[in-house]
């Protein structure tokens, strides 16, 4: 937990204000008879790192897909950056400044690392010159420590580097909200530490807000300003890592115990 | 890395220029005709390859080639539009139809898209046969290039094919081309950073079809006669054969495949055998033994013969700035 104190500078802590960047209200999504997300309301504040956690099948991925426009909600409303975006396509939402990654392989395997990040730069700078995009790619690569790999084919690199490439692609457009879907899965402790440092840098230098869906509880507790816990598609708890850690309902949801047992 | 690509661009330009100019030295009518058919075959294969950038196999290429041929033919013989506008019109009509067709059908992928393309090709073929104003089953006659060309029409046709093959390659190298390749690799990622994937696919398809349409126009002007049977799905299949045999990873693949297979075919015709047997055998051999096609064999041979013989230090040092990252990889893993 010491790491958090080192990584989070006072500036970043104060920058994570209370201004709401995105908000979902009474969000529900049904798949046939299954209610994957039920009457969920939550908000994402500008410049914070928000963790979205919950046991398997809690509706994290569905929520993620709903927020990024890849699924349409059955009911409820979505607001992003001061506008209602309910029912908007994934393209419209990503152009509004919300960029997401994907759980399994969020990169172009046959292309070089440079070209991978370039795709993100093209998305963020649709009318820019080649030079401006090249600068963007290099800044991003530099920030994530991918500089030495720029000319390598992405698919041939180790898993940890591939995860960083995914994050580089997604952060190259400098999104207002960067949504990361389990970015730490399969990483060893060293790589997790490196990646958490990268999140902090992305927030501070690129000014992104980060929504993190993640199973690695230790990492989530360490990096997040606030945490939202889902269970059976419903909001179970929300609060700071300390609140969540000491919340009995959350503990029993994760450990399968009834409170008081 | 960038230097090699740059060289490839120069090399492709030179090759195409030489092939075009070389056609000026052909004297007998048979060779000249064969050269044009090779250029058209290479153009079809290049157009097919261009659409493979988004990961789709465009079996509708025969339809757009046919639309180009019938468009230019009808413009010239039915509406008396002059040669150059008629030629261009063939490509433009093919592109316009393909934009509508692509907009609707490119929501599907893989085998579904391929099958729709196949069906569209057959529908178009039947449509020509049933349209009396297009000559019906017997086809359209009298599609002549202007006499002012004299004996330079073959050079014009081959040159135009070369320019279009080069143009496709330049588009492939551009930022737009990178977006297309990225769509083939992972379309969701491309969409998630705010790029309109569907529109990019439609435009790619439109460009490929424009080129195929111009190819069809040239086909009409070369053969002077077109009939519905010329534009069946077999044409798409042959384009795929040229591409696979030549090698689809390189811009040289379509040219090499078309030239080699048509040369083989013409030899086979001379022996009284069906060219299709040769095509079949060539495809089987290429797919089983040379997955990267003839280009793959050449680049393998080049590496073996030239790079190995050359003093090792020099050649390898230049092409491997990877030493550092390899070291880092271990660090991260460990």
Coordinates of C-alpha atoms in Angstrom, one line a residue:
Chain A
X1 CA 0.0 0.0 0.0
X2 CA 3.1 2.2 0.3
X3 CA 3.2 2.4 -3.4
X4 CA 0.0 4.4 -3.6
X5 CA 1.5 7.1 -1.4
X6 CA 4.6 7.3 -3.6
X7 CA 2.7 7.3 -6.9
X8 CA -0.1 9.6 -6.1
X9 CA 1.2 13.1 -6.0
X10 CA -0.7 15.7 -4.0
X11 CA -1.5 17.5 -7.3
X12 CA -3.3 14.4 -8.8
X13 CA -5.1 13.9 -5.6
X14 CA -6.6 17.4 -5.6
X15 CA -7.2 17.2 -9.3
X16 CA -9.5 14.3 -8.8
X17 CA -12.3 16.7 -8.0
X18 CA -16.0 16.2 -7.7
X19 CA -17.1 17.4 -11.2
X20 CA -19.0 14.6 -12.9
X21 CA -17.6 13.4 -16.2
X22 CA -20.0 10.5 -16.9
X23 CA -23.2 9.4 -15.2
X24 CA -25.5 6.4 -15.6
X25 CA -28.9 6.4 -14.2
X26 CA -31.2 3.4 -13.6
X27 CA -29.3 1.5 -16.2
X28 CA -30.8 -2.0 -17.0
X29 CA -29.8 -4.5 -19.6
X30 CA -31.6 -7.8 -20.2
X31 CA -30.5 -10.7 -22.3
X32 CA -33.6 -12.7 -22.8
X33 CA -34.8 -13.6 -19.3
X34 CA -31.4 -12.8 -17.7
X35 CA -31.0 -9.3 -16.2
X36 CA -27.3 -8.7 -16.5
X37 CA -27.4 -5.2 -15.2
X38 CA -30.3 -4.0 -13.0
X39 CA -31.2 -0.4 -12.2
X40 CA -27.6 0.7 -11.9
X41 CA -26.8 4.3 -11.1
X42 CA -23.3 5.6 -10.7
X43 CA -21.0 8.4 -11.7
X44 CA -17.5 8.9 -12.8
X45 CA -15.7 12.1 -11.7
X46 CA -13.3 14.0 -13.8
X47 CA -9.6 13.0 -13.3
X48 CA -10.3 10.1 -10.9
X49 CA -9.3 6.5 -11.3
X50 CA -12.5 4.6 -10.6
X51 CA -12.4 0.8 -10.1
X52 CA -15.4 -1.3 -11.1
X53 CA -15.2 -4.7 -9.3
X54 CA -17.4 -7.6 -8.5
X55 CA -17.4 -11.4 -8.5
X56 CA -17.7 -13.3 -11.8
X57 CA -21.0 -12.7 -13.5
X58 CA -21.7 -9.5 -11.5
X59 CA -22.3 -7.5 -14.7
X60 CA -19.0 -5.7 -14.9
X61 CA -18.4 -6.4 -18.6
X62 CA -22.0 -5.6 -19.5
X63 CA -21.8 -2.3 -17.7
X64 CA -18.5 -1.6 -19.5
X65 CA -20.1 -2.4 -22.9
X66 CA -23.1 -0.3 -22.1
X67 CA -21.0 2.8 -21.1
X68 CA -18.9 2.5 -24.3
X69 CA -21.9 2.0 -26.5
X70 CA -21.1 -1.5 -27.7
X71 CA -24.4 -2.6 -26.1
X72 CA -27.6 -0.6 -26.0
X73 CA -29.3 -0.4 -22.6
X74 CA -32.8 -2.0 -22.2
X75 CA -33.7 1.1 -20.1
X76 CA -31.9 3.8 -18.2
X77 CA -29.9 6.8 -19.3
X78 CA -26.2 7.5 -20.0
X79 CA -24.6 11.0 -19.8
X80 CA -21.0 11.8 -20.9
X81 CA -19.2 15.1 -20.7
X82 CA -22.4 17.1 -20.1
X83 CA -24.5 15.4 -22.9
X84 CA -26.9 12.6 -22.9
X85 CA -25.5 9.7 -25.0
X86 CA -28.2 7.1 -24.4
X87 CA -28.5 4.9 -27.4
X88 CA -25.6 6.5 -29.3
X89 CA -23.4 4.2 -31.3
X90 CA -20.0 3.0 -30.2
X91 CA -18.5 5.3 -32.9
X92 CA -20.3 8.4 -31.7
X93 CA -19.4 7.7 -28.1
X94 CA -15.7 7.1 -28.9
X95 CA -15.6 10.3 -30.9
X96 CA -17.1 12.1 -27.9
X97 CA -13.9 11.1 -26.0
X98 CA -14.6 7.8 -24.4
X99 CA -12.1 5.1 -25.5
X100 CA -12.1 1.5 -24.2
X101 CA -9.9 -1.5 -24.4
X102 CA -10.9 -5.1 -24.8
X103 CA -10.2 -8.0 -22.4
X104 CA -8.7 -10.3 -25.0
X105 CA -6.1 -8.9 -27.3
X106 CA -6.8 -5.2 -27.8
X107 CA -4.1 -4.7 -30.5
X108 CA -3.2 -5.4 -34.1
X109 CA -0.9 -8.4 -34.0
X110 CA 0.5 -8.2 -37.5
X111 CA 1.4 -4.5 -37.4
X112 CA 4.4 -2.8 -35.8
X113 CA 4.1 -1.2 -32.4
X114 CA 4.4 2.2 -34.2
X115 CA 1.5 1.4 -36.5
X116 CA -0.6 0.2 -33.6
X117 CA -0.2 3.4 -31.7
X118 CA -0.6 5.3 -35.0
X119 CA -4.2 3.9 -35.3
X120 CA -5.0 5.5 -32.0
X121 CA -3.4 8.8 -33.1
X122 CA -5.4 8.7 -36.4
X123 CA -8.6 8.2 -34.3
X124 CA -7.7 11.2 -32.1
X125 CA -6.4 13.4 -34.8
X126 CA -8.5 12.7 -37.8
X127 CA -7.5 15.8 -39.8
X128 CA -3.9 16.2 -38.6
X129 CA -0.8 16.0 -40.8
X130 CA 1.5 12.9 -40.8
X131 CA 4.0 14.8 -38.7
X132 CA 1.5 15.8 -36.0
X133 CA 0.4 12.2 -35.7
X134 CA 4.0 11.0 -35.6
X135 CA 4.7 13.3 -32.7
X136 CA 1.6 12.0 -30.9
X137 CA 2.7 8.4 -31.4
X138 CA 6.2 9.2 -30.1
X139 CA 4.9 11.1 -27.0
X140 CA 2.6 8.2 -26.2
X141 CA 5.2 5.5 -26.7
X142 CA 7.7 7.5 -24.6
X143 CA 5.2 7.8 -21.8
X144 CA 4.4 4.1 -21.7
X145 CA 8.1 3.1 -22.1
X146 CA 7.4 1.5 -25.5
X147 CA 10.1 3.6 -27.3
X148 CA 12.5 0.7 -27.8
X149 CA 9.8 -1.5 -29.4
X150 CA 8.4 0.9 -32.0
X151 CA 9.6 -1.1 -35.0
X152 CA 8.8 -4.6 -33.7
X153 CA 5.7 -6.6 -34.8
X154 CA 3.2 -6.3 -31.9
X155 CA 2.2 -10.0 -32.0
X156 CA 5.7 -11.2 -31.4
X157 CA 6.2 -9.3 -28.1
X158 CA 5.7 -10.6 -24.6
X159 CA 2.3 -10.5 -23.0
X160 CA 3.2 -7.6 -20.6
X161 CA 4.4 -5.4 -23.5
X162 CA 1.2 -6.3 -25.5
X163 CA -0.9 -5.1 -22.6
X164 CA 1.0 -1.8 -22.6
X165 CA 0.5 -1.5 -26.4
X166 CA -3.3 -1.9 -25.9
X167 CA -3.2 0.9 -23.4
X168 CA -1.0 3.0 -25.7
X169 CA -3.5 2.7 -28.6
X170 CA -6.3 3.7 -26.3
X171 CA -4.6 6.6 -24.8
X172 CA -3.1 8.0 -28.1
X173 CA -6.4 9.8 -28.9
X174 CA -6.1 11.4 -25.4
X175 CA -9.6 10.4 -24.4
X176 CA -11.5 12.2 -21.7
X177 CA -12.4 8.8 -20.3
X178 CA -10.2 5.8 -20.7
X179 CA -12.0 2.5 -19.9
X180 CA -9.7 -0.4 -19.3
X181 CA -11.1 -3.9 -19.3
X182 CA -9.0 -6.1 -17.1
X183 CA -5.7 -4.7 -18.2
X184 CA -3.7 -6.5 -15.5
X185 CA -4.8 -10.1 -16.2
X186 CA -1.9 -12.4 -16.7
X187 CA 0.8 -10.0 -15.6
X188 CA 3.4 -10.7 -13.0
X189 CA 3.9 -8.5 -9.9
X190 CA 6.7 -6.4 -11.6
X191 CA 4.6 -5.8 -14.6
X192 CA 1.5 -4.9 -12.5
X193 CA 3.6 -2.3 -10.7
X194 CA 4.9 -0.9 -14.0
X195 CA 1.4 -0.7 -15.4
X196 CA -0.1 0.9 -12.4
X197 CA 2.7 3.6 -12.7
X198 CA 1.6 4.0 -16.3
X199 CA -2.1 4.6 -15.3
X200 CA -0.9 7.3 -12.9
X201 CA 1.1 9.0 -15.6
X202 CA -1.7 8.8 -18.1
X203 CA -4.0 10.5 -15.7
X204 CA -1.5 13.2 -14.7
X205 CA 0.1 14.0 -18.0
X206 CA -2.6 13.2 -20.5
X207 CA -5.4 14.4 -18.2
X208 CA -7.5 11.3 -18.7
X209 CA -10.1 9.9 -16.3
X210 CA -9.7 6.2 -15.9
X211 CA -12.4 3.5 -15.4
X212 CA -10.8 0.3 -14.5
X213 CA -12.5 -3.1 -14.5
X214 CA -10.1 -5.5 -12.8
X215 CA -9.9 -8.7 -10.8
X216 CA -6.6 -8.0 -9.2
X217 CA -8.0 -6.7 -5.9
X218 CA -4.7 -5.6 -4.4
X219 CA -4.0 -3.4 -7.5
X220 CA -7.5 -1.9 -7.5
X221 CA -7.2 -1.0 -3.8
X222 CA -3.8 0.5 -4.4
X223 CA -4.5 2.7 -7.5
X224 CA -8.2 3.7 -7.4
X225 CA -9.6 6.8 -5.8
X226 CA -13.0 5.3 -5.6
X227 CA -14.5 1.8 -6.2
X228 CA -17.9 0.7 -7.4
X229 CA -18.8 -2.9 -6.4
X230 CA -21.4 -4.8 -8.5
X231 CA -23.1 -8.0 -7.4
X232 CA -25.8 -9.8 -9.4
X233 CA -26.0 -6.9 -11.8
X234 CA -26.8 -4.4 -9.0
X235 CA -24.8 -1.8 -7.2
X236 CA -23.6 -3.3 -3.9
X237 CA -21.4 -0.5 -2.6
X238 CA -19.4 2.5 -3.6
X239 CA -16.7 4.4 -1.8
X240 CA -13.0 4.8 -1.3
X241 CA -10.8 1.7 -1.1
X242 CA -10.8 1.9 2.7
X243 CA -14.6 2.1 2.8
X244 CA -14.9 -0.9 0.5
X245 CA -12.3 -2.9 2.4
X246 CA -14.2 -2.6 5.6
X247 CA -17.7 -3.0 4.0
X248 CA -19.2 -6.2 5.4
X249 CA -21.7 -6.6 2.5
X250 CA -18.8 -6.5 0.0
X251 CA -16.7 -9.0 2.0
X252 CA -19.6 -11.4 2.3
X253 CA -20.4 -11.1 -1.5
X254 CA -16.8 -12.0 -2.3
X255 CA -16.3 -14.7 0.3
X256 CA -19.8 -16.1 0.0
X257 CA -20.4 -15.6 3.7
X258 CA -23.4 -14.1 5.4
X259 CA -22.7 -11.1 7.5
X260 CA -22.1 -12.1 11.1
X261 CA -21.2 -15.7 10.4
Chain B
X1 CA 12.5 -0.9 -41.9
X2 CA 11.3 2.3 -43.6
X3 CA 14.2 2.2 -46.0
X4 CA 13.2 -1.3 -47.2
X5 CA 9.6 -0.1 -47.8
X6 CA 10.9 2.9 -49.6
X7 CA 13.0 0.7 -51.8
X8 CA 10.0 -1.6 -52.5
X9 CA 8.1 1.5 -53.7
X10 CA 10.9 2.5 -56.1
X11 CA 11.3 -1.1 -57.2
X12 CA 7.6 -1.5 -57.9
X13 CA 7.5 1.7 -59.9
X14 CA 10.5 0.7 -62.0
X15 CA 9.1 -2.8 -62.6
X16 CA 5.8 -1.5 -63.8
X17 CA 7.4 1.2 -66.0
X18 CA 9.7 -1.4 -67.6
X19 CA 6.8 -3.9 -68.2
X20 CA 4.7 -1.1 -69.8
X21 CA 7.5 0.1 -72.0
X22 CA 8.5 -3.4 -72.8
X23 CA 5.1 -4.0 -74.3
X24 CA 6.1 -1.4 -77.0
X25 CA 8.6 -3.9 -78.4
X26 CA 6.2 -6.7 -78.9
X27 CA 5.6 -7.3 -82.6
X28 CA 3.2 -10.2 -83.2
X29 CA -0.4 -9.8 -82.4
X30 CA -0.6 -12.9 -80.2
X31 CA 2.1 -11.7 -77.8
X32 CA 0.6 -8.2 -77.6
X33 CA -2.8 -9.6 -76.7
X34 CA -1.3 -12.0 -74.2
X35 CA 0.5 -9.0 -72.6
X36 CA -2.7 -7.1 -72.2
X37 CA -4.5 -10.0 -70.7
X38 CA -1.7 -10.4 -68.3
X39 CA -2.0 -6.8 -67.3
X40 CA -5.7 -7.1 -66.8
X41 CA -5.3 -10.3 -64.8
X42 CA -2.7 -8.6 -62.6
X43 CA -5.1 -5.6 -62.2
X44 CA -7.9 -7.9 -61.0
X45 CA -5.6 -9.7 -58.6
X46 CA -4.3 -6.4 -57.3
X47 CA -7.9 -5.2 -56.8
X48 CA -8.7 -8.4 -55.0
X49 CA -5.6 -8.0 -52.8
X50 CA -6.6 -4.5 -52.0
X51 CA -9.9 -5.7 -50.5
X52 CA -8.1 -8.4 -48.6
X53 CA -6.5 -5.5 -46.6
X54 CA -9.8 -5.4 -44.7
X55 CA -9.8 -9.1 -44.4
X56 CA -12.5 -9.8 -47.0
X57 CA -12.5 -12.0 -50.1
X58 CA -14.2 -10.0 -52.8
X59 CA -15.9 -12.5 -55.0
X60 CA -18.0 -9.7 -56.4
X61 CA -15.0 -8.5 -58.3
X62 CA -16.2 -10.2 -61.5
X63 CA -19.5 -8.3 -61.2
X64 CA -17.7 -4.9 -61.0
X65 CA -15.3 -5.9 -63.8
X66 CA -18.4 -6.8 -65.8
X67 CA -20.2 -3.6 -64.8
X68 CA -17.1 -1.6 -66.0
X69 CA -17.1 -3.5 -69.3
X70 CA -20.8 -3.1 -70.0
X71 CA -20.8 0.5 -68.7
X72 CA -18.1 1.6 -71.0
X73 CA -19.5 -0.6 -73.9
X74 CA -23.0 0.8 -73.5
X75 CA -21.6 4.4 -73.2
X76 CA -19.7 4.0 -76.4
X77 CA -22.0 1.9 -78.6
X78 CA -25.4 2.9 -77.3
X79 CA -24.9 6.5 -76.3
X80 CA -22.0 7.4 -78.6
X81 CA -19.9 8.8 -75.7
X82 CA -16.3 9.3 -76.8
X83 CA -13.6 6.8 -75.8
X84 CA -11.9 8.4 -72.7
X85 CA -15.1 9.5 -70.9
X86 CA -16.6 6.1 -71.8
X87 CA -13.6 4.3 -70.3
X88 CA -13.8 6.4 -67.1
X89 CA -17.6 5.9 -66.9
X90 CA -17.0 2.2 -66.7
X91 CA -14.9 2.7 -63.6
X92 CA -17.2 5.3 -62.1
X93 CA -20.4 3.2 -62.5
X94 CA -18.7 0.2 -61.0
X95 CA -17.5 2.3 -58.1
X96 CA -21.0 3.8 -57.5
X97 CA -22.7 0.5 -57.6
X98 CA -20.0 -1.0 -55.3
X99 CA -20.5 1.8 -52.8
X100 CA -24.2 1.0 -52.4
X101 CA -23.5 -2.7 -52.5
X102 CA -20.7 -2.4 -50.0
X103 CA -22.6 -0.2 -47.7
X104 CA -25.3 -2.8 -47.4
X105 CA -23.3 -6.0 -47.5
X106 CA -20.1 -5.0 -45.6
X107 CA -21.9 -5.4 -42.3
X108 CA -21.4 -9.1 -42.9
X109 CA -17.9 -10.7 -42.8
X110 CA -16.0 -13.7 -44.1
X111 CA -18.0 -16.5 -45.8
X112 CA -21.2 -14.5 -45.7
X113 CA -19.7 -11.6 -47.6
X114 CA -18.0 -14.0 -50.0
X115 CA -21.3 -15.7 -50.7
X116 CA -23.2 -12.5 -51.3
X117 CA -20.5 -11.4 -53.7
X118 CA -20.8 -14.7 -55.6
X119 CA -24.6 -14.4 -55.8
X120 CA -24.3 -10.7 -57.0
X121 CA -21.9 -11.8 -59.7
X122 CA -24.4 -14.4 -61.0
X123 CA -27.3 -12.0 -60.7
X124 CA -25.4 -9.5 -62.9
X125 CA -24.5 -12.1 -65.4
X126 CA -28.2 -13.1 -65.8
X127 CA -29.2 -9.5 -65.9
X128 CA -26.9 -8.8 -68.9
X129 CA -28.3 -11.9 -70.7
X130 CA -31.9 -10.7 -70.2
X131 CA -31.2 -7.1 -71.3
X132 CA -31.8 -6.8 -75.0
X133 CA -30.4 -3.3 -75.1
X134 CA -27.1 -4.7 -73.8
X135 CA -27.1 -7.4 -76.5
X136 CA -28.7 -10.1 -74.5
X137 CA -27.1 -13.5 -74.5
X138 CA -25.0 -12.8 -77.6
X139 CA -23.4 -9.8 -76.0
X140 CA -22.3 -6.4 -77.2
X141 CA -20.1 -5.9 -80.3
X142 CA -18.2 -3.0 -81.8
X143 CA -16.4 -1.7 -78.8
X144 CA -13.3 -0.3 -80.5
X145 CA -10.7 2.1 -79.2
X146 CA -10.4 5.2 -81.4
X147 CA -8.3 4.6 -84.5
X148 CA -6.1 7.6 -83.5
X149 CA -4.4 5.2 -81.0
X150 CA -3.1 3.1 -83.9
X151 CA -0.8 0.4 -82.6
X152 CA -0.4 2.2 -79.3
X153 CA -3.6 0.9 -77.6
X154 CA -1.8 -2.1 -76.0
X155 CA 0.8 0.3 -74.5
X156 CA -2.0 2.5 -73.2
X157 CA -3.9 -0.3 -71.7
X158 CA -0.9 -1.9 -70.0
X159 CA 0.3 1.5 -68.8
X160 CA -3.0 2.3 -67.3
X161 CA -3.1 -1.0 -65.5
X162 CA 0.4 -0.3 -64.2
X163 CA -0.6 3.1 -62.9
X164 CA -3.6 1.7 -61.1
X165 CA -1.6 -1.1 -59.5
X166 CA 0.9 1.4 -58.3
X167 CA -1.9 3.7 -57.0
X168 CA -3.4 0.8 -55.0
X169 CA 0.0 0.2 -53.5
X170 CA 0.5 3.9 -52.6
X171 CA -3.0 3.9 -50.9
X172 CA -2.0 0.7 -49.0
X173 CA 1.1 2.5 -47.7
X174 CA -0.9 5.6 -46.6
X175 CA -2.5 6.2 -43.2
X176 CA -5.8 5.1 -44.8
X177 CA -4.1 1.9 -45.8
X178 CA -2.8 1.3 -42.3
X179 CA -6.4 1.8 -41.0
X180 CA -7.6 -0.9 -43.5
X181 CA -4.9 -3.4 -42.3
X182 CA -5.8 -2.6 -38.7
X183 CA -9.4 -3.4 -39.5
X184 CA -8.4 -6.8 -40.7
X185 CA -6.4 -7.4 -37.5
X186 CA -8.9 -6.1 -35.0
X187 CA -11.8 -4.0 -36.1
X188 CA -13.1 -3.4 -32.6
X189 CA -9.9 -1.6 -31.6
X190 CA -10.1 0.6 -34.6
X191 CA -13.8 1.4 -33.8
X192 CA -13.0 2.1 -30.2
X193 CA -10.5 4.9 -31.0
X194 CA -13.2 6.7 -33.0
X195 CA -12.5 5.6 -36.6
X196 CA -15.6 4.8 -38.7
X197 CA -14.8 1.2 -39.5
X198 CA -17.8 0.6 -41.7
X199 CA -17.1 3.7 -43.9
X200 CA -13.5 2.8 -44.2
X201 CA -14.4 -0.7 -45.4
X202 CA -17.0 0.7 -47.9
X203 CA -14.4 3.2 -49.3
X204 CA -11.8 0.4 -49.6
X205 CA -14.3 -1.7 -51.5
X206 CA -15.2 1.2 -53.7
X207 CA -11.6 1.9 -54.6
X208 CA -11.0 -1.8 -55.4
X209 CA -14.2 -1.8 -57.6
X210 CA -13.3 1.3 -59.4
X211 CA -10.1 -0.3 -60.5
X212 CA -11.8 -3.5 -61.4
X213 CA -14.4 -1.4 -63.4
X214 CA -11.6 0.4 -65.4
X215 CA -10.1 -3.1 -66.0
X216 CA -13.5 -4.2 -67.3
X217 CA -13.6 -1.2 -69.6
X218 CA -10.2 -2.0 -71.0
X219 CA -11.3 -5.7 -71.4
X220 CA -14.1 -4.5 -73.7
X221 CA -11.9 -2.2 -75.7
X222 CA -9.3 -5.0 -76.1
X223 CA -11.7 -7.8 -77.1
X224 CA -14.1 -5.5 -79.0
X225 CA -16.8 -7.9 -78.0
X226 CA -18.2 -8.7 -74.6
X227 CA -20.8 -11.2 -73.5
X228 CA -22.4 -12.2 -70.2
X229 CA -20.4 -15.4 -69.9
X230 CA -17.2 -13.4 -69.7
X231 CA -18.1 -12.1 -66.3
X232 CA -19.1 -15.1 -64.3
X233 CA -17.7 -16.1 -60.9
X234 CA -14.9 -18.0 -62.7
X235 CA -13.3 -14.7 -63.2
X236 CA -13.2 -14.0 -59.5
X237 CA -11.8 -17.5 -59.0
X238 CA -9.0 -16.9 -61.4
X239 CA -8.2 -13.6 -59.8
X240 CA -7.9 -15.4 -56.5
X241 CA -5.6 -18.0 -58.2
X242 CA -3.3 -15.3 -59.5
X243 CA -3.2 -13.8 -56.1
X244 CA -2.5 -17.0 -54.2
X245 CA 0.1 -18.3 -56.6
X246 CA 1.8 -15.0 -56.8
X247 CA 1.7 -14.3 -53.1
X248 CA -0.8 -12.1 -51.3
X249 CA 1.6 -10.5 -48.9
X250 CA 3.5 -8.5 -51.5
X251 CA 2.3 -6.0 -54.1
X252 CA 4.4 -8.0 -56.6
X253 CA 2.3 -11.1 -55.9
X254 CA -0.7 -10.3 -58.1
X255 CA 1.6 -9.3 -61.1
X256 CA 3.8 -12.4 -60.7
X257 CA 0.9 -14.8 -60.3
X258 CA -1.0 -13.3 -63.3
X259 CA 2.1 -13.4 -65.6
X260 CA 3.2 -16.9 -64.7
X261 CA -0.3 -18.5 -64.8
X262 CA -1.3 -16.8 -68.1
X263 CA 2.1 -17.8 -69.6
X264 CA 1.5 -21.4 -68.4
X265 CA -2.1 -21.2 -69.7
X266 CA -1.0 -20.1 -73.2
X267 CA 1.6 -22.9 -73.4
X268 CA -1.1 -25.4 -72.3
X269 CA -3.5 -24.1 -75.0
X270 CA -0.8 -24.6 -77.6
X271 CA -0.5 -28.3 -76.5
X272 CA -4.2 -28.7 -76.8
X273 CA -4.7 -29.2 -73.1
X274 CA -7.1 -27.2 -71.0
X275 CA -5.4 -24.4 -69.2
X276 CA -7.6 -25.0 -66.2
X277 CA -5.7 -28.2 -65.4
X278 CA -2.5 -26.1 -65.1
X279 CA -4.3 -23.5 -63.0
X280 CA -5.6 -26.2 -60.7
X281 CA -2.2 -27.8 -60.3
X282 CA -0.5 -24.5 -59.8
X283 CA -2.9 -23.5 -57.0
X284 CA -2.6 -26.9 -55.3
X285 CA 1.2 -26.7 -55.4
X286 CA 1.3 -23.0 -54.3
X287 CA -1.1 -23.5 -51.4
X288 CA 0.6 -26.7 -50.1
X289 CA 4.3 -25.9 -50.7
X290 CA 4.6 -22.1 -51.0
X291 CA 2.1 -20.4 -48.7
X292 CA 3.7 -17.1 -49.5
X293 CA 3.5 -17.7 -53.2
X294 CA 6.1 -17.1 -55.9
X295 CA 7.1 -13.9 -54.2
X296 CA 7.8 -16.0 -51.1
X297 CA 10.2 -18.2 -53.0
X298 CA 12.0 -15.3 -54.5
X299 CA 12.4 -13.5 -51.2
X300 CA 13.6 -16.7 -49.6
X301 CA 16.1 -17.3 -52.4
X302 CA 17.2 -13.7 -52.1
X303 CA 17.9 -14.0 -48.4
X304 CA 19.7 -17.3 -48.8
X305 CA 21.8 -16.3 -51.7
X306 CA 22.5 -12.6 -51.3
X307 CA 22.3 -11.9 -47.5
X308 CA 24.2 -15.0 -46.4
X309 CA 26.9 -14.5 -48.9
X310 CA 27.4 -10.9 -48.0
X311 CA 29.7 -10.3 -45.1
X312 CA 27.4 -11.3 -42.2
X313 CA 28.3 -8.5 -39.8
X314 CA 27.2 -5.7 -42.1
X315 CA 23.9 -7.1 -43.4
X316 CA 22.7 -8.4 -40.0
X317 CA 23.7 -5.4 -38.0
X318 CA 21.7 -3.1 -40.1
X319 CA 18.5 -5.1 -40.1
X320 CA 18.6 -5.7 -36.4
X321 CA 18.2 -2.9 -34.0
X322 CA 16.3 -5.4 -31.9
X323 CA 19.1 -6.4 -29.6
X324 CA 18.1 -3.9 -26.9
X325 CA 14.4 -4.8 -26.8
X326 CA 15.2 -8.5 -26.6
X327 CA 17.2 -7.8 -23.5
X328 CA 14.3 -5.8 -22.1
X329 CA 11.8 -8.6 -22.8
X330 CA 13.7 -10.9 -20.5
X331 CA 13.7 -8.3 -17.9
X332 CA 10.0 -7.8 -18.0
X333 CA 9.3 -11.5 -18.0
X334 CA 11.7 -12.3 -15.3

